[in-house]
Short mmCIF file of C-alpha atoms in Angstrom, two decimals:
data_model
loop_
_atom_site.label_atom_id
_atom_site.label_comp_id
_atom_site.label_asym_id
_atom_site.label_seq_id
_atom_site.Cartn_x
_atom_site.Cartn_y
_atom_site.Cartn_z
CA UNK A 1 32.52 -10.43 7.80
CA UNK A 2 31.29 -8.29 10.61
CA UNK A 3 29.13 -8.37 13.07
CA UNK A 4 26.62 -6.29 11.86
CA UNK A 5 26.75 -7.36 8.42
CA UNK A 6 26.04 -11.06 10.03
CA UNK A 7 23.08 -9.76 12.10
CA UNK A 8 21.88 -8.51 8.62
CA UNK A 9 22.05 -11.89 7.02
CA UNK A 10 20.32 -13.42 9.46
CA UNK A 11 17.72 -10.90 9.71
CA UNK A 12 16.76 -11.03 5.98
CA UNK A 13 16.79 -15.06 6.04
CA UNK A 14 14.55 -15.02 8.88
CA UNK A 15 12.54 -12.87 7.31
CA UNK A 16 12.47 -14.51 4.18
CA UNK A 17 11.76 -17.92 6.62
CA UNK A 18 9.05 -16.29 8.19
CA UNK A 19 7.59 -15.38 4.36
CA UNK A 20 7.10 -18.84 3.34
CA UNK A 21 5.76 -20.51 6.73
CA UNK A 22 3.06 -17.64 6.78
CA UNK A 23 2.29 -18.78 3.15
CA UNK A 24 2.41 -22.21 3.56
CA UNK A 25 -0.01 -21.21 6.68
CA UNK A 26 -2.58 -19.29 4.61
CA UNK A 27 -6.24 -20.52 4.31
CA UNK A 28 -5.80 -23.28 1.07
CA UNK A 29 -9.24 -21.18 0.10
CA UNK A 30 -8.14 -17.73 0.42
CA UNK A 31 -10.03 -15.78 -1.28
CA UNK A 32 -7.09 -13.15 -1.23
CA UNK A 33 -6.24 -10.06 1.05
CA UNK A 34 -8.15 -7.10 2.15
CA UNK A 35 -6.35 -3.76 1.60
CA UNK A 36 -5.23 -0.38 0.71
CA UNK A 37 -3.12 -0.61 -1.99
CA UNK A 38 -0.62 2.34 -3.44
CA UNK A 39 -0.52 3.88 -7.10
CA UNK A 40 1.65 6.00 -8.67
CA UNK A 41 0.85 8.39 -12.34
CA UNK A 42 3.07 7.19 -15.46
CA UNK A 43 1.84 8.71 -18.92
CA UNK A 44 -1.88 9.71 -17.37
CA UNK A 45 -2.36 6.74 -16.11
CA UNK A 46 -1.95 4.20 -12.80
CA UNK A 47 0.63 2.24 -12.15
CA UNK A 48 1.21 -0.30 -9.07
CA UNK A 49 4.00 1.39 -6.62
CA UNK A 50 7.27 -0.39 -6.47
CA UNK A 51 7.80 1.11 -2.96
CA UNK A 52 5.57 1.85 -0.11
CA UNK A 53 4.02 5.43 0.82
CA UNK A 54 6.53 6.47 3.54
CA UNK A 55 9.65 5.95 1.21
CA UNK A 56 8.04 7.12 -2.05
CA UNK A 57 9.04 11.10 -3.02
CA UNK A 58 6.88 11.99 -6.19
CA UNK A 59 8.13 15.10 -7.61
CA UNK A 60 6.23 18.22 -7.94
CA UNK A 61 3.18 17.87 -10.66
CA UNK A 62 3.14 14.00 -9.95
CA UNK A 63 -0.84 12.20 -8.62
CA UNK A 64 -0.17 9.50 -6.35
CA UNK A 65 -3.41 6.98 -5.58
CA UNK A 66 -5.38 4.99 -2.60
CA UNK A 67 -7.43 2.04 -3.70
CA UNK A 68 -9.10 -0.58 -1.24
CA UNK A 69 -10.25 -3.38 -2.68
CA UNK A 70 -10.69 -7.26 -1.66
CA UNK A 71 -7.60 -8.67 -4.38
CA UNK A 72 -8.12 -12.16 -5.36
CA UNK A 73 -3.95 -12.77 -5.35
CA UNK A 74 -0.96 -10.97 -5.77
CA UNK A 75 -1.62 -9.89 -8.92
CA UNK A 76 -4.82 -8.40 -8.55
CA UNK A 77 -4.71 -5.19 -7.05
CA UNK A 78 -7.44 -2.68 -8.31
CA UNK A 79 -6.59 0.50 -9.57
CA UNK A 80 -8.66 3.71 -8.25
CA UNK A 81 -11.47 4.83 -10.27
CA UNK A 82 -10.53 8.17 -10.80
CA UNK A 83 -7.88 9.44 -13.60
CA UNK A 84 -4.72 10.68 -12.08
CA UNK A 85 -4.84 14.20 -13.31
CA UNK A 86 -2.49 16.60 -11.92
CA UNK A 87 -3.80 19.53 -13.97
CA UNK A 88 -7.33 19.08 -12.74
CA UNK A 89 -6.59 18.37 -9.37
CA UNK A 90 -4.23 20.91 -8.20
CA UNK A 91 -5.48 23.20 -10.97
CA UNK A 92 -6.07 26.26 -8.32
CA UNK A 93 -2.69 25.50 -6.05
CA UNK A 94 0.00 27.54 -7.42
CA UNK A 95 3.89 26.54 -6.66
CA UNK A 96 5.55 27.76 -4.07
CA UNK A 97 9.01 28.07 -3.00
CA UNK A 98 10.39 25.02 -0.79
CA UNK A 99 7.16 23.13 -1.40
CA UNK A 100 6.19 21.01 -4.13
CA UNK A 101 2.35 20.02 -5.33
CA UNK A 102 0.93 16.12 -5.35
CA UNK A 103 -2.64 15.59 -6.66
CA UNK A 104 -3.61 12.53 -4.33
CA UNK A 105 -6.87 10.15 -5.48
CA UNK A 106 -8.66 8.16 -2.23
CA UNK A 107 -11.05 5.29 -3.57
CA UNK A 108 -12.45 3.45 -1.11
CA UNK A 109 -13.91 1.13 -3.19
CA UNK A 110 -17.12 -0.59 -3.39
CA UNK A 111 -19.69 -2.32 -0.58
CA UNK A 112 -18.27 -5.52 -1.68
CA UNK A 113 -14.79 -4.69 -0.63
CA UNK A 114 -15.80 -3.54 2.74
CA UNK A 115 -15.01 -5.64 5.72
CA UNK A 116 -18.41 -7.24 7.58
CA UNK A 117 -20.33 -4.61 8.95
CA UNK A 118 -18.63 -1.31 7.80
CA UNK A 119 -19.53 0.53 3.95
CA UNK A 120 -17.57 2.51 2.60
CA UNK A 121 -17.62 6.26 3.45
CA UNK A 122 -18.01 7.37 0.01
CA UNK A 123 -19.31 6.09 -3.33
CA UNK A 124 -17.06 8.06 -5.58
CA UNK A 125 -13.18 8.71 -5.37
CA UNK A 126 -11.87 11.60 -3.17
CA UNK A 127 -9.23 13.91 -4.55
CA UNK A 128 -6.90 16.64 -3.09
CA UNK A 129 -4.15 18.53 -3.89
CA UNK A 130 -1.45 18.00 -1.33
CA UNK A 131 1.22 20.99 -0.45
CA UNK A 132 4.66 19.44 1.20
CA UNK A 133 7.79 20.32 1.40
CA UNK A 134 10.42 19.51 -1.26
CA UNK A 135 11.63 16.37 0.41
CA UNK A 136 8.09 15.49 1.24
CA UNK A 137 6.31 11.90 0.48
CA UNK A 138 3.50 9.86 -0.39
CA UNK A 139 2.75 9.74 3.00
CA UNK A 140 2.99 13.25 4.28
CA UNK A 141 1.12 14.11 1.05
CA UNK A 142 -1.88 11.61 1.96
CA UNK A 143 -1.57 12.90 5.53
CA UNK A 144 -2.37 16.63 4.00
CA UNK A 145 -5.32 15.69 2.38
CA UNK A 146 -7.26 12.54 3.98
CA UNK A 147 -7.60 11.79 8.20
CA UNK A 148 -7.03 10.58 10.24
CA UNK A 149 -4.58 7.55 9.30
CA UNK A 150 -3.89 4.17 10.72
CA UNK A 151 -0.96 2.38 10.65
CA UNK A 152 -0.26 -0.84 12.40
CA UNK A 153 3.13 -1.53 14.38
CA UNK A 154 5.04 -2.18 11.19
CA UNK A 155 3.95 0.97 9.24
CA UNK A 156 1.74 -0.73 7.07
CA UNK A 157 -0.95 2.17 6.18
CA UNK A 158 -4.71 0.28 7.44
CA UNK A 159 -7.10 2.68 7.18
CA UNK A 160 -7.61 6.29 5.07
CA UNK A 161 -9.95 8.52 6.52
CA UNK A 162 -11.02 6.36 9.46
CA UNK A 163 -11.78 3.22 6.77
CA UNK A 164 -11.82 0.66 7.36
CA UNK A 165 -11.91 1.42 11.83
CA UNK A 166 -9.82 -1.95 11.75
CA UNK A 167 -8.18 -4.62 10.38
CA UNK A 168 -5.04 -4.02 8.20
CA UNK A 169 -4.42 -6.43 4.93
CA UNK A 170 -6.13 -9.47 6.58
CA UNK A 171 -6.79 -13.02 4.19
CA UNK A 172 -10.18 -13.52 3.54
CA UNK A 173 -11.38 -16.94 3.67
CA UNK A 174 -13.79 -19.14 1.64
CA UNK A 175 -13.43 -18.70 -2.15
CA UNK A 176 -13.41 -22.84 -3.64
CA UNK A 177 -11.73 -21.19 -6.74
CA UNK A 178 -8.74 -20.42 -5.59
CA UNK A 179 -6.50 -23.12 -4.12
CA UNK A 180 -2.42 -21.11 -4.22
CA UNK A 181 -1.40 -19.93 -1.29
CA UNK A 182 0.39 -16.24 -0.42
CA UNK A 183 3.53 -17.69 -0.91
CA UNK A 184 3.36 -20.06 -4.22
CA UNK A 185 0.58 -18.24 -6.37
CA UNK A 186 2.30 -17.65 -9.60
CA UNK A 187 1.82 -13.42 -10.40
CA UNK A 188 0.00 -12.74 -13.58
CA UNK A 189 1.54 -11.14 -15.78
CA UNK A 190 1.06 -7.07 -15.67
CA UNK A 191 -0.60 -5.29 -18.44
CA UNK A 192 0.05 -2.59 -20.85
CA UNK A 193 -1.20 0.36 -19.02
CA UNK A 194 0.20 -0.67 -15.52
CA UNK A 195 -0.70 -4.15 -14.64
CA UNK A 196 -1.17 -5.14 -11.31
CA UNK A 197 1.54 -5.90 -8.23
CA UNK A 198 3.01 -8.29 -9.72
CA UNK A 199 3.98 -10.17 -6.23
CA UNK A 200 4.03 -6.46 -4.74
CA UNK A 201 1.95 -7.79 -1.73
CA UNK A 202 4.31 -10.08 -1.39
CA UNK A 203 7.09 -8.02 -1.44
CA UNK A 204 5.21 -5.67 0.69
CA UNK A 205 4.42 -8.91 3.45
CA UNK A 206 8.75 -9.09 3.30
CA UNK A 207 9.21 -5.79 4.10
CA UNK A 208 6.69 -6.18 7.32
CA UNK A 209 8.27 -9.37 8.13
CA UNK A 210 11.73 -7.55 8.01
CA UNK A 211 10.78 -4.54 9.84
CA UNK A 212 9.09 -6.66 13.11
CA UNK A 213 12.33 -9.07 12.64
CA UNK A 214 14.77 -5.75 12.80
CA UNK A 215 12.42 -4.38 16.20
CA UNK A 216 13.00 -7.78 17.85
CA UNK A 217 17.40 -7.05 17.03
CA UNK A 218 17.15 -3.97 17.64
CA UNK A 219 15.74 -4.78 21.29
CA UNK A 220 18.25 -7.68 22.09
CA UNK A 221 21.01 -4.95 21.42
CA UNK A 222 19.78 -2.42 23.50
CA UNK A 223 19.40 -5.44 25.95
#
């Protein structure tokens, strides 16, 4: 086995390590987690994205889709509002050579989502049709049509449009009804036209534990 391939295993068990004692750490009353989750079209309709924004290449004609929303668990993520239709969307953006077309739908959900004192900026979803280059993805085709963006210092997208001004996919706190934590809260399972995450938050909580556990290698190399 070689050194890197060592560093790698250790990397992904701390990571998993760190999972569960951040679970185990969660508020017994969580009430779930505040944020922007990420949708993809299948059949003219929503499903929840199996990968995150920045690694996610939808092809040209596809409708990718922003929803925040205050989701009780893992399995709870709520869809955006608004259909994803391509044809309606990007109906007046003809193709191009070297580029290809996204129709992109922005929800920012309802006053009850919104962290204490902010609202959200609009009451209905936003829509755009993104132009990017062939290789282009969810993220450069969000960047063309809603800003500015805020990331935190793992790359997980925390605000659309300047919402919400901070925070990024924090716990809320205070619901009696819900005793699991992050890490032991069995997922429901998904439904017919989509479902929800289906432990995709917690998938997604991995790959930020993995990427701030491959910064602190990456460091002690260069070191």
């Amino acid at each position: 086995m070689t050194r890197r391939s060592t560093a790698a295993g250790a990397l992904a068990t701390g990571a998993a390590g760190l999972l569960l004692a951040l679970g185990a750490a969660a508020p017994a009353h969580a009430a779930g987690y505040r944020y922007w989750s990420f949708w993809e079209s299948d059949a003219g309709k929503w499903t929840y994205a199996t990968q995150g924004p920045a690694t996610a290449r939808p092809a040209d004609g596809d409708a990718i889709g922003f929803r925040f929303a205050l989701s009780e668990d893992s399995a709870d993520a709520t869809r955006p509002t608004a259909a994803p239709d391509f044809a309606a969307i990007c109906a007046d953006v003809g193709k191009t050579a070297g580029t290809k077309r996204i129709a992109v739908v922005v929800d920012f959900g309802t006053p009850k989502d919104a962290p204490a004192g902010e609202t959200p900026p609009k009451t209905a979803p936003t829509t755009g049709c993104a132009r990017v280059a062939e290789n282009g993805t969810a993220a450069d085709a969000l960047a063309a049509v809603a800003t500015p963006l805020r990331y935190d210092s793992s790359a997980m997208l925390c605000g659309i449009a300047g919402y919400p001004k901070q925070g990024c996919g924090e716990a809320v706190a205070d619901a009696p009804d819900v005793t699991a934590t992050a890490a032991t809260a069995a997922p429901k399972a998904a439904e017919e036209d989509g479902g929800g995450p289906s432990l995709g938050l917690l998938v997604g909580g991995g790959a930020v534990l993995a990427l701030g556990a491959a910064a602190v290698w990456k460091s002690r190399r260069r070191a």
